[in-house]
PDB file of C-alpha atoms and ligand atoms in Angstrom:
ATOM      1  CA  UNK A   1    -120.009 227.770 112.389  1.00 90.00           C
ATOM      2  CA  UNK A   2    -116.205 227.077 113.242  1.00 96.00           C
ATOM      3  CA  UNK A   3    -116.118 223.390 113.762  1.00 98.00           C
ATOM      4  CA  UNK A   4    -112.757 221.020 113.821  1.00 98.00           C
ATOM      5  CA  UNK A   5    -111.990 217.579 114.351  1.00 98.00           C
ATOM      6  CA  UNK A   6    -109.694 215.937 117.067  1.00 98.00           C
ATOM      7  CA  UNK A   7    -109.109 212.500 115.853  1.00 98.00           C
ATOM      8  CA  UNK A   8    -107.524 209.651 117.841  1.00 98.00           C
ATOM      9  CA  UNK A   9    -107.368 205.680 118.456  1.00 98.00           C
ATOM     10  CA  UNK A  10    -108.051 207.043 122.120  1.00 98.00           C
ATOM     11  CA  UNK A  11    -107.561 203.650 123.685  1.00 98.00           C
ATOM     12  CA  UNK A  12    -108.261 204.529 126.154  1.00 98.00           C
ATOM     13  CA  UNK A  13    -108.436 208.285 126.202  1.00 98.00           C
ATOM     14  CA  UNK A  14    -106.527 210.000 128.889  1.00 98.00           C
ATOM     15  CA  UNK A  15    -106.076 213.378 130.727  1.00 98.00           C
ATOM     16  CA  UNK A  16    -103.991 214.366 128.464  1.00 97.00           C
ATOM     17  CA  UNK A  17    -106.393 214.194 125.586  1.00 98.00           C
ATOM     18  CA  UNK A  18    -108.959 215.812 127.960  1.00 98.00           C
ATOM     19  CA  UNK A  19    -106.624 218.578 128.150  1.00 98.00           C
ATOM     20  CA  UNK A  20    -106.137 219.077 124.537  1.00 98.00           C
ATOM     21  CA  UNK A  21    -109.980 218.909 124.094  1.00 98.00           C
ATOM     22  CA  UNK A  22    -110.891 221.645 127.051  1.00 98.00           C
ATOM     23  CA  UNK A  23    -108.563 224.109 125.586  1.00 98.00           C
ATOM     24  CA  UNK A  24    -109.661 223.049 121.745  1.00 98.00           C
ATOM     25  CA  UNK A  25    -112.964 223.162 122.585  1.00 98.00           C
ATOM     26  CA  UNK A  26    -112.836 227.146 123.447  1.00 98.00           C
ATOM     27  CA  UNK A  27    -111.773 227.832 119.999  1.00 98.00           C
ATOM     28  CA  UNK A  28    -114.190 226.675 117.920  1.00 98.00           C
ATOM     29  CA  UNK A  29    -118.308 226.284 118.175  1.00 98.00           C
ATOM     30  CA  UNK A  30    -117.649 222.733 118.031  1.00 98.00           C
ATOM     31  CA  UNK A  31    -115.124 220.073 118.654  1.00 98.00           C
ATOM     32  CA  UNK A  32    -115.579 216.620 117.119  1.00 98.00           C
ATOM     33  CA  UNK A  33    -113.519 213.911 118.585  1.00 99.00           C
ATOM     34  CA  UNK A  34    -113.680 211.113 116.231  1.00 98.00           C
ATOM     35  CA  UNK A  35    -112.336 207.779 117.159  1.00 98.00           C
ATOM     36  CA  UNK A  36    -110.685 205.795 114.475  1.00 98.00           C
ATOM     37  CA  UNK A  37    -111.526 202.075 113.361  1.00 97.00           C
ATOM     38  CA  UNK A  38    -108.420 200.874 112.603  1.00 94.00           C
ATOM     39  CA  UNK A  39    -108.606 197.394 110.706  1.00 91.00           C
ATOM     40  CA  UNK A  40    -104.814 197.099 111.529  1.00 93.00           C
ATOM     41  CA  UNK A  41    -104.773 197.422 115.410  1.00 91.00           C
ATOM     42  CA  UNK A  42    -106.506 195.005 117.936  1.00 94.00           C
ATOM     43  CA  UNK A  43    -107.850 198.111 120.741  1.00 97.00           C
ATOM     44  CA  UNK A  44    -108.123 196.672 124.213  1.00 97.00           C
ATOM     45  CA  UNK A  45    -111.387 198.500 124.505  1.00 97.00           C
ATOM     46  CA  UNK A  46    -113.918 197.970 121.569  1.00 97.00           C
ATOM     47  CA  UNK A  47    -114.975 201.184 119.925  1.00 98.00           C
ATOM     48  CA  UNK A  48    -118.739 201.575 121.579  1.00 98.00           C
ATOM     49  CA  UNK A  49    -116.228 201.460 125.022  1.00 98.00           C
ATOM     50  CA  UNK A  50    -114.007 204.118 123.446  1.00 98.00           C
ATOM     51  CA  UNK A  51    -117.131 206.032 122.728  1.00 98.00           C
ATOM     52  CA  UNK A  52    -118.935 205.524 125.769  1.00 98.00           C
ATOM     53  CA  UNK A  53    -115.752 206.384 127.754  1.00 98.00           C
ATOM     54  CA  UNK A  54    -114.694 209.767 125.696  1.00 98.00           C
ATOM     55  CA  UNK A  55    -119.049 210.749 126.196  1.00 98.00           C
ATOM     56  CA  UNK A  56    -118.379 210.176 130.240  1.00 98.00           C
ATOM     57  CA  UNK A  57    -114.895 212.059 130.583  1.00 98.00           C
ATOM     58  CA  UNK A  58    -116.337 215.278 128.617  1.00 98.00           C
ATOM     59  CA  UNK A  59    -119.615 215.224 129.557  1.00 98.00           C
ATOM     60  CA  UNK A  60    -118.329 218.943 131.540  1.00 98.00           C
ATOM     61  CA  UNK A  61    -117.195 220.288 127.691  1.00 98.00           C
ATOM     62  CA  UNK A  62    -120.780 221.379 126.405  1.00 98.00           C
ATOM     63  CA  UNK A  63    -119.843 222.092 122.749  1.00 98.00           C
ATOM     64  CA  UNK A  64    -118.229 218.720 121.811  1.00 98.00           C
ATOM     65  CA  UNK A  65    -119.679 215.377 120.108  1.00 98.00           C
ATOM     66  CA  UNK A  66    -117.710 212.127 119.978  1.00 98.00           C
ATOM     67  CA  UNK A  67    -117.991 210.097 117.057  1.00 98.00           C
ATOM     68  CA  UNK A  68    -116.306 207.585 115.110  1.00 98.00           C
ATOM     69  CA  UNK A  69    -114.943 207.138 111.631  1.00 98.00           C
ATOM     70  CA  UNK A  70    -113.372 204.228 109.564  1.00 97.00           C
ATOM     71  CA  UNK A  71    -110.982 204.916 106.230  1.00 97.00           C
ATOM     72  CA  UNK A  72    -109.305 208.208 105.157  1.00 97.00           C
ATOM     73  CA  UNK A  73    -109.133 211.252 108.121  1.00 98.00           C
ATOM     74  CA  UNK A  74    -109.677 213.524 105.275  1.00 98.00           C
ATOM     75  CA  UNK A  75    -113.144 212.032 103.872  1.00 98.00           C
ATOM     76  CA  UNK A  76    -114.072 212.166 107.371  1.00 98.00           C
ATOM     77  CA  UNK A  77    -113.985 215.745 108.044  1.00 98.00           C
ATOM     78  CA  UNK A  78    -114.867 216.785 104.744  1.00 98.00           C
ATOM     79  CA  UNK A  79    -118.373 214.628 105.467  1.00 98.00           C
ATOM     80  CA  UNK A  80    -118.537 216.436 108.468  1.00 98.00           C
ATOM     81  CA  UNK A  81    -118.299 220.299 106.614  1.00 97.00           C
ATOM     82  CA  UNK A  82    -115.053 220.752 108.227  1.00 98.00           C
ATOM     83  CA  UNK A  83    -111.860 222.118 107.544  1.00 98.00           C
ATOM     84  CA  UNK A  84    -109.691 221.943 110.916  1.00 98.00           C
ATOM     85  CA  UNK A  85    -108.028 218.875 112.182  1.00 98.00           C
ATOM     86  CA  UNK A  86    -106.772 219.500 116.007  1.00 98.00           C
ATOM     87  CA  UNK A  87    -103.557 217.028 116.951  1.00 98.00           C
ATOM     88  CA  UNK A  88    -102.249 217.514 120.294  1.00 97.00           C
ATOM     89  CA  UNK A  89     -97.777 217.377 120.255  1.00 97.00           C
ATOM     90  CA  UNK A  90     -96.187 215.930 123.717  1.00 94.00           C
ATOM     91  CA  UNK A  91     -92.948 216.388 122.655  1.00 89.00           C
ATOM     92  CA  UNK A  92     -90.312 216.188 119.779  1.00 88.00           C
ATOM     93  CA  UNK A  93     -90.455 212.639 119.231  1.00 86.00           C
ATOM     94  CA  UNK A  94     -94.370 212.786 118.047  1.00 93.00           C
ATOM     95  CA  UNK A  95     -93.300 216.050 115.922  1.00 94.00           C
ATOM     96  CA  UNK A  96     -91.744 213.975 112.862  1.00 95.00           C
ATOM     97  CA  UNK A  97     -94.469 211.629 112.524  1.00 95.00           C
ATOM     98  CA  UNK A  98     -97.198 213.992 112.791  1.00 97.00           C
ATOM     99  CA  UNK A  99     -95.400 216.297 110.475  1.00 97.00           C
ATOM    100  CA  UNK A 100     -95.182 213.962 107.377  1.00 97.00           C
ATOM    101  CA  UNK A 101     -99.016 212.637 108.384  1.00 97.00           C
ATOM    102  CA  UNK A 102    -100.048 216.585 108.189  1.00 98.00           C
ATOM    103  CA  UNK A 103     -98.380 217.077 104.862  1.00 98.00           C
ATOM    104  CA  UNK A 104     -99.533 214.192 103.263  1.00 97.00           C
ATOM    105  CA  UNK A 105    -103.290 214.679 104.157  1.00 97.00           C
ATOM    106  CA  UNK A 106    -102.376 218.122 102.650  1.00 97.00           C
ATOM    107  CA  UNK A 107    -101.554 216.752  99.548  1.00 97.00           C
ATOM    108  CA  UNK A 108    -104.578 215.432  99.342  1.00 97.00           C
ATOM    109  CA  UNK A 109    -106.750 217.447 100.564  1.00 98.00           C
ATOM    110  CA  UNK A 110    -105.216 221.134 100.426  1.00 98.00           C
ATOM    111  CA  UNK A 111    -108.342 223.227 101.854  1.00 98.00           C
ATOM    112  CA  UNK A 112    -107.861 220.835 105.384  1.00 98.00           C
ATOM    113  CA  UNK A 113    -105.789 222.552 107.964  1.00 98.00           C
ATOM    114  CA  UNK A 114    -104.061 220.538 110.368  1.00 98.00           C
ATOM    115  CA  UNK A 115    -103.274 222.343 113.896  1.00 97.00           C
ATOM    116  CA  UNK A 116    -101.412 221.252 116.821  1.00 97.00           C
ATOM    117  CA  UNK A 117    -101.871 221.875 120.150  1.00 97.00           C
ATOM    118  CA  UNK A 118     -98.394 221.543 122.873  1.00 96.00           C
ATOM    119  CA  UNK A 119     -99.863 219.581 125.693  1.00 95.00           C
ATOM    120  CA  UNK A 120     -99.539 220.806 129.287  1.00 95.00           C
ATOM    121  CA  UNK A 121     -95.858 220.471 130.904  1.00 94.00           C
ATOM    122  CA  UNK A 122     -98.116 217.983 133.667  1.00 94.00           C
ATOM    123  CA  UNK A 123     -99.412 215.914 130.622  1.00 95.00           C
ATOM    124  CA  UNK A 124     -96.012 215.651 128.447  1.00 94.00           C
ATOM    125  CA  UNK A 125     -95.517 212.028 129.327  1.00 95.00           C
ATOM    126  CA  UNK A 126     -98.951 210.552 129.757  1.00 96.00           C
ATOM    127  CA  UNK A 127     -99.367 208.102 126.689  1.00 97.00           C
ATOM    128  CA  UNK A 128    -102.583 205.672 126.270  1.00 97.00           C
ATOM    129  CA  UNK A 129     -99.428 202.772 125.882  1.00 96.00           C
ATOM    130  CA  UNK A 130     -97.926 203.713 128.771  1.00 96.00           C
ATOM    131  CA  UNK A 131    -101.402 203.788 130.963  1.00 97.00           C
ATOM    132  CA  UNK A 132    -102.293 200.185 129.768  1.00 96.00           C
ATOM    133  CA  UNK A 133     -98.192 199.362 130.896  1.00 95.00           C
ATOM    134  CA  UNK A 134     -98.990 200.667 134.063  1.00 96.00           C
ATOM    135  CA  UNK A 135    -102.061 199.302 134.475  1.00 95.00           C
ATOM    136  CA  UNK A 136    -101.058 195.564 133.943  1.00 94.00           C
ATOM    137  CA  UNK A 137     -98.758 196.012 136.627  1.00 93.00           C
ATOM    138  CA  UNK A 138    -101.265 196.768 139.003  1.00 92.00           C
ATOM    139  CA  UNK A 139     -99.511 200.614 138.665  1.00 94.00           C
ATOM    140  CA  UNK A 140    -101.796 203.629 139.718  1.00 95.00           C
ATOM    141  CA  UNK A 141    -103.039 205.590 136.846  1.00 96.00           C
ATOM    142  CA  UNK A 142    -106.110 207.292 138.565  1.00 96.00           C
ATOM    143  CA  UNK A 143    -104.417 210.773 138.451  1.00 96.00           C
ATOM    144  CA  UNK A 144    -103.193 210.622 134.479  1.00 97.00           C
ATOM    145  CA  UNK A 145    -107.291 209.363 133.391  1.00 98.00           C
ATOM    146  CA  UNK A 146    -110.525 210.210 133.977  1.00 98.00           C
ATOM    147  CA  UNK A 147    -112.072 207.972 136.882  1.00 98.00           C
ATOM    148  CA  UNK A 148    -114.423 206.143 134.436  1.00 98.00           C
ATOM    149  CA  UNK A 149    -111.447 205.314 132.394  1.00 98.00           C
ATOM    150  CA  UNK A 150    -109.267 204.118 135.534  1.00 97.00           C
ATOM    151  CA  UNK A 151    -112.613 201.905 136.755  1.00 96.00           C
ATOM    152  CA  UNK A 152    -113.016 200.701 133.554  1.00 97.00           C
ATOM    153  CA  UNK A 153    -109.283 199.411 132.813  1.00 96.00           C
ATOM    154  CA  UNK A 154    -109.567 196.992 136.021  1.00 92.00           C
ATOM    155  CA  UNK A 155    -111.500 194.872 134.348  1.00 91.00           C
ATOM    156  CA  UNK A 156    -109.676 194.809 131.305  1.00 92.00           C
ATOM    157  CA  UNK A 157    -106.162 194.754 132.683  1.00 88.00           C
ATOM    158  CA  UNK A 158    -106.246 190.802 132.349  1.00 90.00           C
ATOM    159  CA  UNK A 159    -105.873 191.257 128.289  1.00 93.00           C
ATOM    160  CA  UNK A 160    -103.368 193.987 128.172  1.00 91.00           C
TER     161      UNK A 160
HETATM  162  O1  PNS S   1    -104.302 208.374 118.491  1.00 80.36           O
HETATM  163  P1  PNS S   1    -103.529 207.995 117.253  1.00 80.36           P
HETATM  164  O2  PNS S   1    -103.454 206.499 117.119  1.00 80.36           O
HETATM  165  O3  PNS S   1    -102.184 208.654 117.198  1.00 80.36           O
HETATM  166  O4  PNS S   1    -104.401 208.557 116.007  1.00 80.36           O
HETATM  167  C1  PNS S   1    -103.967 208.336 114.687  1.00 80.36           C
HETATM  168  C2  PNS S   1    -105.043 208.797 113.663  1.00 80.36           C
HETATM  169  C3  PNS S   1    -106.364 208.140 113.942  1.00 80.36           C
HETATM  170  C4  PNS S   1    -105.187 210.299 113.737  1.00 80.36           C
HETATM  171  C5  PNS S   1    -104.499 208.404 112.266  1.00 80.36           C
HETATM  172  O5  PNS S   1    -104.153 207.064 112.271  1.00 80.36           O
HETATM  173  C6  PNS S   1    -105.501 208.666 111.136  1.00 80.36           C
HETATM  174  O6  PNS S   1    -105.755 209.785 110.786  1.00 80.36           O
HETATM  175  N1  PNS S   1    -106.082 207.579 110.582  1.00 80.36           N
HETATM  176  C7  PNS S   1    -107.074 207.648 109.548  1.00 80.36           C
HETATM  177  C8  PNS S   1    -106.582 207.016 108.252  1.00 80.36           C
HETATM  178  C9  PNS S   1    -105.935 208.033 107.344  1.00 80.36           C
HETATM  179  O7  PNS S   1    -106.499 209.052 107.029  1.00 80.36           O
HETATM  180  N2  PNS S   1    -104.701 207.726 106.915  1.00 80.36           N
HETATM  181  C10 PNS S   1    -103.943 208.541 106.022  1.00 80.36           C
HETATM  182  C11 PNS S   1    -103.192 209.601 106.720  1.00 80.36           C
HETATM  183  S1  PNS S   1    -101.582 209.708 106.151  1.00 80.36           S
END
């Protein structure tokens, strides 16, 4: 069975993720998105949100499970029997830092693959930073998220 991982902070997760994961999701039996737990970062939704969220805006994708993972990517996927790691690239300015990320989980774990995905020209500029800008400014997001995800940020916009 082909399976890969899409891992992400995915705070909140956006159209543009949804994007990646529809077209992802036809090229393998199953797509894993795996949110991260990352000590380092305060989220402004908690990660059973995250989850809940992600499990609402891909309920239409039938071969893909949303998880979670704390500590290395690479321990993750090999726990899950994987060897594919799915990234989606907006534009130049991610390329650099997901290109040293992808080589150094290589070094370290040579049989993982890393592939990228080019988001969709309509997606290019649709960032989870830039929705939670937007959204503390009272700006309308509801066509760059899924409508749970533009419902949901209402009530958090007070802490962004
Ligand atoms: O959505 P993000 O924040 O760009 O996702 C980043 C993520 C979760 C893919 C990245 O931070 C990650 O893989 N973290 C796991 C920790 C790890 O493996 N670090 C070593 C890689 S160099």
């Amino acid at each position: 069975m082909r399976s890969a991982v899409c891992p992400g902070s995915f705070d909140p997760v956006t159209n543009g993720h949804i994007d990646i994961f529809e077209r992802a999701s036809k090229m393998f039996d199953v797509l894993i998105v795996a949110v991260f737990h990352n000590p380092n970062k305060h989220p402004l939704f908690e990660m059973e949100e995250r989850v809940a969220l992600l499990k609402q805006a891909t309920s239409h994708i039938p071969n893909i499970k949303i998880d979670s993972f704390s500590g290395l990517l690479n321990d993750y996927v090999r726990k899950q029997d994987c060897k594919v790691v799915v990234r989606g690239l907006r534009a130049l300015s991610d390329f650099e830092y997901e290109f040293q990320r992808a080589l150094l989980n290589k070094k370290v774990a040579s049989e993982i693959e890393t592939v990228f995905m080019m988001t969709s020209s309509e997606y290019s500029f649709v960032s989870s930073s830039g929705i939670k800008e937007l959204a503390k400014f009272a700006g309308d997001i509801s066509e760059l998220v899924p409508p749970c995800v533009a419902k949901a940020i209402v009530q958090h916009a007070h802490k962004i």
